[in-house]
Amino acid sequence: MTGDPGPRRELGRVGTEQARVALGSGSDAERLRAAILALAGARGSGSSTCPSDAARAVADDWRPLLPLARELAIDLARTGAVRLTQRGRVLDPDAQLRGPIRIQGRR
């Protein structure tokens, strides 16, 4: 059986350039970065996504992509493209991050 189609299905509804890149045939890093931006943007600043959603959206075998997805989310937070949270608190992307993180789109 294939992986969870939820994030992939959600990207199909977004219709942005990021969604097209995420569902395309580029490198894992390009596709994950685009998936993070598309999912966070689609969910808006009042909701969030996680690195695993982006990994699930780009690959059936998503677990090996999780560290890269997390790293890319941190890099995107450093540029201000997204915001990282944990238990409802905004995180500093330059701090030592432990445990699960959530990704929010910026307004």
Short mmCIF file of N, CA, C and O in Angstrom, two decimals:
data_model
loop_
_atom_site.label_atom_id
_atom_site.label_comp_id
_atom_site.label_asym_id
_atom_site.label_seq_id
_atom_site.Cartn_x
_atom_site.Cartn_y
_atom_site.Cartn_z
N MET A 1 0.84 -1.19 0.00
CA MET A 1 0.00 0.00 0.00
C MET A 1 0.88 1.25 0.00
O MET A 1 1.93 1.28 0.62
N THR A 2 0.45 2.28 -0.68
CA THR A 2 1.23 3.52 -0.73
C THR A 2 1.02 4.33 0.53
O THR A 2 0.14 4.05 1.33
N GLY A 3 1.83 5.39 0.67
CA GLY A 3 1.76 6.24 1.85
C GLY A 3 0.47 7.03 1.94
O GLY A 3 -0.40 6.96 1.07
N ASP A 4 0.33 7.77 3.01
CA ASP A 4 -0.85 8.60 3.26
C ASP A 4 -1.05 9.58 2.11
O ASP A 4 -0.20 10.42 1.87
N PRO A 5 -2.16 9.51 1.39
CA PRO A 5 -2.39 10.43 0.28
C PRO A 5 -2.84 11.81 0.71
O PRO A 5 -2.95 12.71 -0.10
N GLY A 6 -3.11 12.02 2.00
CA GLY A 6 -3.64 13.29 2.48
C GLY A 6 -2.84 14.51 2.07
O GLY A 6 -3.36 15.40 1.40
N PRO A 7 -1.57 14.60 2.45
CA PRO A 7 -0.79 15.78 2.06
C PRO A 7 -0.66 15.92 0.55
O PRO A 7 -0.70 17.02 0.01
N ARG A 8 -0.50 14.81 -0.15
CA ARG A 8 -0.39 14.87 -1.61
C ARG A 8 -1.69 15.36 -2.21
O ARG A 8 -1.69 16.19 -3.13
N ARG A 9 -2.81 14.88 -1.70
CA ARG A 9 -4.12 15.33 -2.18
C ARG A 9 -4.29 16.82 -1.89
O ARG A 9 -4.80 17.57 -2.72
N GLU A 10 -3.86 17.23 -0.71
CA GLU A 10 -3.97 18.65 -0.35
C GLU A 10 -3.16 19.51 -1.31
O GLU A 10 -3.61 20.58 -1.74
N LEU A 11 -1.96 19.07 -1.66
CA LEU A 11 -1.15 19.83 -2.63
C LEU A 11 -1.85 19.94 -3.97
O LEU A 11 -1.76 20.97 -4.63
N GLY A 12 -2.53 18.87 -4.37
CA GLY A 12 -3.25 18.89 -5.63
C GLY A 12 -4.35 19.94 -5.67
O GLY A 12 -4.68 20.47 -6.72
N ARG A 13 -4.88 20.27 -4.51
CA ARG A 13 -5.94 21.30 -4.42
C ARG A 13 -5.38 22.71 -4.33
O ARG A 13 -6.09 23.67 -4.60
N VAL A 14 -4.12 22.85 -3.94
CA VAL A 14 -3.54 24.18 -3.71
C VAL A 14 -3.41 24.94 -5.02
O VAL A 14 -3.76 26.11 -5.11
N GLY A 15 -2.87 24.30 -6.06
CA GLY A 15 -2.78 24.94 -7.37
C GLY A 15 -1.74 26.04 -7.49
O GLY A 15 -1.85 26.89 -8.35
N THR A 16 -0.74 26.06 -6.63
CA THR A 16 0.31 27.07 -6.72
C THR A 16 1.52 26.52 -7.46
O THR A 16 1.63 25.32 -7.69
N GLU A 17 2.43 27.39 -7.81
CA GLU A 17 3.68 26.96 -8.42
C GLU A 17 4.44 26.03 -7.48
O GLU A 17 5.01 25.04 -7.91
N GLN A 18 4.42 26.33 -6.17
CA GLN A 18 5.09 25.45 -5.21
C GLN A 18 4.50 24.04 -5.24
O GLN A 18 5.22 23.06 -5.17
N ALA A 19 3.19 23.94 -5.35
CA ALA A 19 2.54 22.63 -5.39
C ALA A 19 2.97 21.87 -6.65
O ALA A 19 3.23 20.67 -6.59
N ARG A 20 3.07 22.57 -7.77
CA ARG A 20 3.50 21.91 -9.00
C ARG A 20 4.93 21.40 -8.87
O ARG A 20 5.24 20.30 -9.31
N VAL A 21 5.82 22.19 -8.26
CA VAL A 21 7.20 21.75 -8.05
C VAL A 21 7.22 20.56 -7.10
O VAL A 21 7.92 19.56 -7.34
N ALA A 22 6.48 20.63 -6.01
CA ALA A 22 6.46 19.56 -5.02
C ALA A 22 6.01 18.24 -5.63
O ALA A 22 6.52 17.17 -5.27
N LEU A 23 5.07 18.29 -6.53
CA LEU A 23 4.53 17.08 -7.14
C LEU A 23 5.27 16.69 -8.42
O LEU A 23 4.94 15.70 -9.05
N GLY A 24 6.30 17.47 -8.77
CA GLY A 24 7.06 17.24 -10.00
C GLY A 24 8.18 16.25 -9.82
O GLY A 24 8.16 15.39 -8.94
N SER A 25 9.22 16.42 -10.64
CA SER A 25 10.31 15.45 -10.66
C SER A 25 11.66 16.07 -10.32
O SER A 25 12.68 15.53 -10.72
N GLY A 26 11.69 17.16 -9.58
CA GLY A 26 12.96 17.78 -9.21
C GLY A 26 13.67 17.00 -8.11
O GLY A 26 13.28 15.89 -7.76
N SER A 27 14.70 17.61 -7.57
CA SER A 27 15.44 16.98 -6.48
C SER A 27 14.57 16.90 -5.23
O SER A 27 13.58 17.63 -5.10
N ASP A 28 14.94 16.01 -4.32
CA ASP A 28 14.19 15.89 -3.07
C ASP A 28 14.13 17.23 -2.34
O ASP A 28 13.08 17.62 -1.83
N ALA A 29 15.25 17.94 -2.28
CA ALA A 29 15.30 19.22 -1.57
C ALA A 29 14.36 20.24 -2.20
O ALA A 29 13.62 20.94 -1.50
N GLU A 30 14.37 20.33 -3.53
CA GLU A 30 13.48 21.28 -4.22
C GLU A 30 12.02 20.93 -3.97
O GLU A 30 11.20 21.81 -3.70
N ARG A 31 11.70 19.66 -4.06
CA ARG A 31 10.32 19.23 -3.88
C ARG A 31 9.86 19.41 -2.44
O ARG A 31 8.74 19.86 -2.19
N LEU A 32 10.72 19.10 -1.47
CA LEU A 32 10.35 19.28 -0.07
C LEU A 32 10.16 20.75 0.28
O LEU A 32 9.20 21.12 0.95
N ARG A 33 11.07 21.59 -0.18
CA ARG A 33 10.97 23.03 0.08
C ARG A 33 9.65 23.56 -0.48
O ARG A 33 8.91 24.28 0.20
N ALA A 34 9.34 23.17 -1.71
CA ALA A 34 8.09 23.62 -2.33
C ALA A 34 6.88 23.08 -1.58
O ALA A 34 5.89 23.80 -1.40
N ALA A 35 6.94 21.84 -1.13
CA ALA A 35 5.82 21.26 -0.39
C ALA A 35 5.60 21.98 0.93
O ALA A 35 4.47 22.25 1.32
N ILE A 36 6.68 22.30 1.63
CA ILE A 36 6.57 23.04 2.89
C ILE A 36 5.88 24.38 2.66
O ILE A 36 4.94 24.74 3.37
N LEU A 37 6.34 25.11 1.66
CA LEU A 37 5.75 26.42 1.37
C LEU A 37 4.29 26.31 0.93
O LEU A 37 3.45 27.09 1.37
N ALA A 38 3.99 25.33 0.09
CA ALA A 38 2.61 25.18 -0.39
C ALA A 38 1.68 24.77 0.74
O ALA A 38 0.58 25.33 0.88
N LEU A 39 2.08 23.79 1.54
CA LEU A 39 1.22 23.34 2.64
C LEU A 39 1.03 24.41 3.69
O LEU A 39 -0.08 24.65 4.17
N ALA A 40 2.12 25.08 4.07
CA ALA A 40 2.01 26.15 5.07
C ALA A 40 1.16 27.30 4.54
O ALA A 40 0.34 27.85 5.27
N GLY A 41 1.35 27.64 3.28
CA GLY A 41 0.55 28.71 2.69
C GLY A 41 -0.92 28.35 2.59
O GLY A 41 -1.79 29.17 2.85
N ALA A 42 -1.20 27.11 2.23
CA ALA A 42 -2.58 26.68 2.09
C ALA A 42 -3.30 26.65 3.43
O ALA A 42 -4.48 26.95 3.51
N ARG A 43 -2.58 26.30 4.46
CA ARG A 43 -3.20 26.22 5.79
C ARG A 43 -3.26 27.56 6.48
O ARG A 43 -4.02 27.74 7.41
N GLY A 44 -2.46 28.52 6.05
CA GLY A 44 -2.51 29.87 6.59
C GLY A 44 -1.84 30.02 7.94
O GLY A 44 -1.35 29.05 8.51
N SER A 45 -1.84 31.23 8.45
CA SER A 45 -1.13 31.53 9.70
C SER A 45 -1.89 31.03 10.93
O SER A 45 -1.33 30.96 12.00
N GLY A 46 -3.15 30.66 10.77
CA GLY A 46 -3.92 30.18 11.90
C GLY A 46 -3.83 28.68 12.11
O GLY A 46 -4.34 28.14 13.08
N SER A 47 -3.19 27.99 11.18
CA SER A 47 -3.04 26.54 11.27
C SER A 47 -1.59 26.20 10.96
O SER A 47 -0.78 27.09 10.70
N SER A 48 -1.26 24.92 11.01
CA SER A 48 0.13 24.55 10.78
C SER A 48 0.23 23.19 10.11
O SER A 48 -0.75 22.46 10.00
N THR A 49 1.42 22.89 9.68
CA THR A 49 1.75 21.60 9.09
C THR A 49 3.02 21.11 9.77
O THR A 49 3.59 21.83 10.60
N CYS A 50 3.47 19.94 9.45
CA CYS A 50 4.72 19.46 10.04
C CYS A 50 5.62 18.95 8.93
O CYS A 50 5.17 18.70 7.81
N PRO A 51 6.91 18.82 9.23
CA PRO A 51 7.84 18.34 8.20
C PRO A 51 7.42 17.00 7.60
O PRO A 51 7.61 16.76 6.41
N SER A 52 6.80 16.14 8.40
CA SER A 52 6.39 14.84 7.86
C SER A 52 5.29 14.98 6.81
O SER A 52 5.23 14.16 5.88
N ASP A 53 4.43 15.99 6.92
CA ASP A 53 3.41 16.21 5.88
C ASP A 53 4.07 16.51 4.54
O ASP A 53 3.63 16.01 3.50
N ALA A 54 5.11 17.33 4.56
CA ALA A 54 5.82 17.64 3.32
C ALA A 54 6.50 16.40 2.77
O ALA A 54 6.43 16.13 1.56
N ALA A 55 7.13 15.62 3.63
CA ALA A 55 7.79 14.40 3.18
C ALA A 55 6.77 13.41 2.61
O ALA A 55 7.02 12.78 1.58
N ARG A 56 5.62 13.29 3.25
CA ARG A 56 4.57 12.39 2.76
C ARG A 56 4.03 12.84 1.41
O ARG A 56 3.60 12.03 0.59
N ALA A 57 4.02 14.15 1.20
CA ALA A 57 3.48 14.69 -0.05
C ALA A 57 4.39 14.39 -1.24
O ALA A 57 3.89 14.29 -2.37
N VAL A 58 5.68 14.23 -1.01
CA VAL A 58 6.59 14.06 -2.14
C VAL A 58 7.05 12.62 -2.35
O VAL A 58 7.59 12.30 -3.40
N ALA A 59 6.86 11.74 -1.36
CA ALA A 59 7.36 10.37 -1.54
C ALA A 59 6.53 9.36 -0.73
O ALA A 59 6.13 9.66 0.39
N ASP A 60 6.33 8.21 -1.32
CA ASP A 60 5.68 7.13 -0.58
C ASP A 60 6.58 6.65 0.56
O ASP A 60 6.11 6.37 1.65
N ASP A 61 7.88 6.55 0.28
CA ASP A 61 8.85 6.17 1.30
C ASP A 61 9.39 7.47 1.91
O ASP A 61 10.49 7.93 1.60
N TRP A 62 8.60 8.09 2.78
CA TRP A 62 8.85 9.44 3.26
C TRP A 62 9.78 9.54 4.46
O TRP A 62 10.42 10.56 4.68
N ARG A 63 9.88 8.51 5.25
CA ARG A 63 10.67 8.59 6.50
C ARG A 63 12.13 9.00 6.28
O ARG A 63 12.66 9.82 7.03
N PRO A 64 12.82 8.48 5.25
CA PRO A 64 14.20 8.93 5.03
C PRO A 64 14.32 10.42 4.70
O PRO A 64 15.38 11.01 4.87
N LEU A 65 13.23 11.03 4.24
CA LEU A 65 13.25 12.45 3.88
C LEU A 65 12.98 13.38 5.07
O LEU A 65 13.16 14.59 4.97
N LEU A 66 12.56 12.81 6.18
CA LEU A 66 12.16 13.63 7.32
C LEU A 66 13.27 14.54 7.85
O LEU A 66 13.03 15.73 8.07
N PRO A 67 14.51 14.08 8.03
CA PRO A 67 15.56 15.00 8.50
C PRO A 67 15.79 16.17 7.53
O PRO A 67 15.96 17.32 7.96
N LEU A 68 15.76 15.90 6.23
CA LEU A 68 15.93 16.97 5.25
C LEU A 68 14.75 17.93 5.30
O LEU A 68 14.93 19.16 5.23
N ALA A 69 13.54 17.43 5.44
CA ALA A 69 12.36 18.29 5.53
C ALA A 69 12.45 19.21 6.74
O ALA A 69 12.14 20.40 6.66
N ARG A 70 12.89 18.67 7.85
CA ARG A 70 13.04 19.47 9.07
C ARG A 70 14.11 20.55 8.87
O ARG A 70 13.91 21.71 9.23
N GLU A 71 15.23 20.17 8.28
CA GLU A 71 16.31 21.12 8.01
C GLU A 71 15.85 22.24 7.08
O GLU A 71 16.14 23.42 7.31
N LEU A 72 15.11 21.89 6.05
CA LEU A 72 14.61 22.90 5.12
C LEU A 72 13.60 23.82 5.78
O LEU A 72 13.57 25.03 5.51
N ALA A 73 12.76 23.28 6.66
CA ALA A 73 11.80 24.12 7.39
C ALA A 73 12.54 25.13 8.26
O ALA A 73 12.15 26.30 8.33
N ILE A 74 13.61 24.69 8.89
CA ILE A 74 14.41 25.60 9.73
C ILE A 74 15.04 26.68 8.86
O ILE A 74 15.02 27.87 9.21
N ASP A 75 15.58 26.30 7.71
CA ASP A 75 16.17 27.28 6.79
C ASP A 75 15.12 28.28 6.31
O ASP A 75 15.39 29.49 6.24
N LEU A 76 13.92 27.80 6.00
CA LEU A 76 12.85 28.71 5.56
C LEU A 76 12.43 29.64 6.69
O LEU A 76 12.08 30.80 6.45
N ALA A 77 12.46 29.16 7.92
CA ALA A 77 12.13 30.03 9.06
C ALA A 77 13.19 31.11 9.23
O ALA A 77 12.87 32.25 9.59
N ARG A 78 14.43 30.77 8.98
CA ARG A 78 15.51 31.77 9.09
C ARG A 78 15.32 32.91 8.09
O ARG A 78 15.68 34.04 8.36
N THR A 79 14.77 32.60 6.92
CA THR A 79 14.53 33.63 5.91
C THR A 79 13.23 34.39 6.14
O THR A 79 12.96 35.36 5.45
N GLY A 80 12.42 33.90 7.08
CA GLY A 80 11.14 34.55 7.35
C GLY A 80 9.99 34.06 6.49
O GLY A 80 8.89 34.59 6.56
N ALA A 81 10.23 33.03 5.68
CA ALA A 81 9.18 32.51 4.80
C ALA A 81 8.11 31.76 5.58
O ALA A 81 6.95 31.74 5.17
N VAL A 82 8.50 31.13 6.68
CA VAL A 82 7.57 30.41 7.54
C VAL A 82 7.95 30.69 8.99
O VAL A 82 9.00 31.27 9.27
N ARG A 83 7.08 30.26 9.89
CA ARG A 83 7.34 30.37 11.32
C ARG A 83 7.29 28.96 11.91
O ARG A 83 6.43 28.17 11.54
N LEU A 84 8.19 28.67 12.82
CA LEU A 84 8.20 27.37 13.49
C LEU A 84 7.60 27.51 14.87
O LEU A 84 7.86 28.49 15.57
N THR A 85 6.81 26.51 15.26
CA THR A 85 6.23 26.52 16.59
C THR A 85 6.37 25.14 17.23
O THR A 85 6.60 24.15 16.55
N GLN A 86 6.23 25.15 18.55
CA GLN A 86 6.22 23.92 19.33
C GLN A 86 5.33 24.17 20.52
O GLN A 86 5.54 25.12 21.27
N ARG A 87 4.29 23.35 20.64
CA ARG A 87 3.30 23.51 21.71
C ARG A 87 2.74 24.94 21.75
O ARG A 87 2.55 25.52 22.82
N GLY A 88 2.54 25.52 20.58
CA GLY A 88 1.95 26.85 20.48
C GLY A 88 2.91 28.01 20.63
O GLY A 88 2.52 29.15 20.46
N ARG A 89 4.16 27.73 20.96
CA ARG A 89 5.15 28.81 21.12
C ARG A 89 5.99 28.94 19.85
O ARG A 89 6.40 27.95 19.26
N VAL A 90 6.26 30.19 19.46
CA VAL A 90 7.11 30.45 18.30
C VAL A 90 8.56 30.13 18.69
O VAL A 90 9.02 30.51 19.76
N LEU A 91 9.24 29.42 17.80
CA LEU A 91 10.62 29.01 18.05
C LEU A 91 11.61 29.89 17.30
O LEU A 91 11.32 30.38 16.21
N ASP A 92 12.77 30.05 17.87
CA ASP A 92 13.89 30.70 17.21
C ASP A 92 14.57 29.65 16.34
O ASP A 92 15.08 28.66 16.87
N PRO A 93 14.61 29.84 15.02
CA PRO A 93 15.20 28.82 14.16
C PRO A 93 16.70 28.64 14.37
O PRO A 93 17.27 27.65 13.93
N ASP A 94 17.34 29.59 15.04
CA ASP A 94 18.77 29.48 15.31
C ASP A 94 19.07 28.79 16.63
O ASP A 94 20.23 28.53 16.95
N ALA A 95 18.03 28.48 17.39
CA ALA A 95 18.20 27.79 18.67
C ALA A 95 18.32 26.28 18.43
O ALA A 95 17.99 25.78 17.35
N GLN A 96 18.77 25.58 19.44
CA GLN A 96 18.82 24.11 19.38
C GLN A 96 17.38 23.60 19.48
O GLN A 96 16.73 23.79 20.50
N LEU A 97 16.87 23.01 18.41
CA LEU A 97 15.48 22.55 18.38
C LEU A 97 15.43 21.06 18.65
O LEU A 97 16.11 20.27 17.99
N ARG A 98 14.62 20.68 19.60
CA ARG A 98 14.42 19.27 19.94
C ARG A 98 12.95 18.96 19.91
O ARG A 98 12.12 19.79 20.25
N GLY A 99 12.63 17.74 19.55
CA GLY A 99 11.25 17.31 19.54
C GLY A 99 10.51 17.77 18.29
O GLY A 99 11.08 18.37 17.39
N PRO A 100 9.22 17.47 18.25
CA PRO A 100 8.42 17.79 17.07
C PRO A 100 8.23 19.29 16.91
O PRO A 100 8.10 20.03 17.89
N ILE A 101 8.26 19.73 15.67
CA ILE A 101 8.01 21.14 15.35
C ILE A 101 6.83 21.22 14.40
O ILE A 101 6.50 20.26 13.71
N ARG A 102 6.20 22.37 14.38
CA ARG A 102 5.12 22.67 13.45
C ARG A 102 5.55 23.85 12.60
O ARG A 102 6.38 24.66 13.02
N ILE A 103 4.98 23.95 11.42
CA ILE A 103 5.34 25.00 10.46
C ILE A 103 4.09 25.80 10.14
O ILE A 103 3.06 25.23 9.75
N GLN A 104 4.18 27.10 10.31
CA GLN A 104 3.07 28.00 9.97
C GLN A 104 3.46 28.92 8.84
O GLN A 104 4.61 29.38 8.78
N GLY A 105 2.50 29.21 7.98
CA GLY A 105 2.72 30.19 6.93
C GLY A 105 2.75 31.59 7.53
O GLY A 105 2.27 31.82 8.64
N ARG A 106 3.35 32.49 6.81
CA ARG A 106 3.40 33.90 7.24
C ARG A 106 2.28 34.65 6.54
O ARG A 106 1.88 34.32 5.46
N ARG A 107 1.80 35.68 7.18
CA ARG A 107 0.74 36.50 6.57
C ARG A 107 1.30 37.30 5.43
O ARG A 107 2.36 37.69 5.35
#
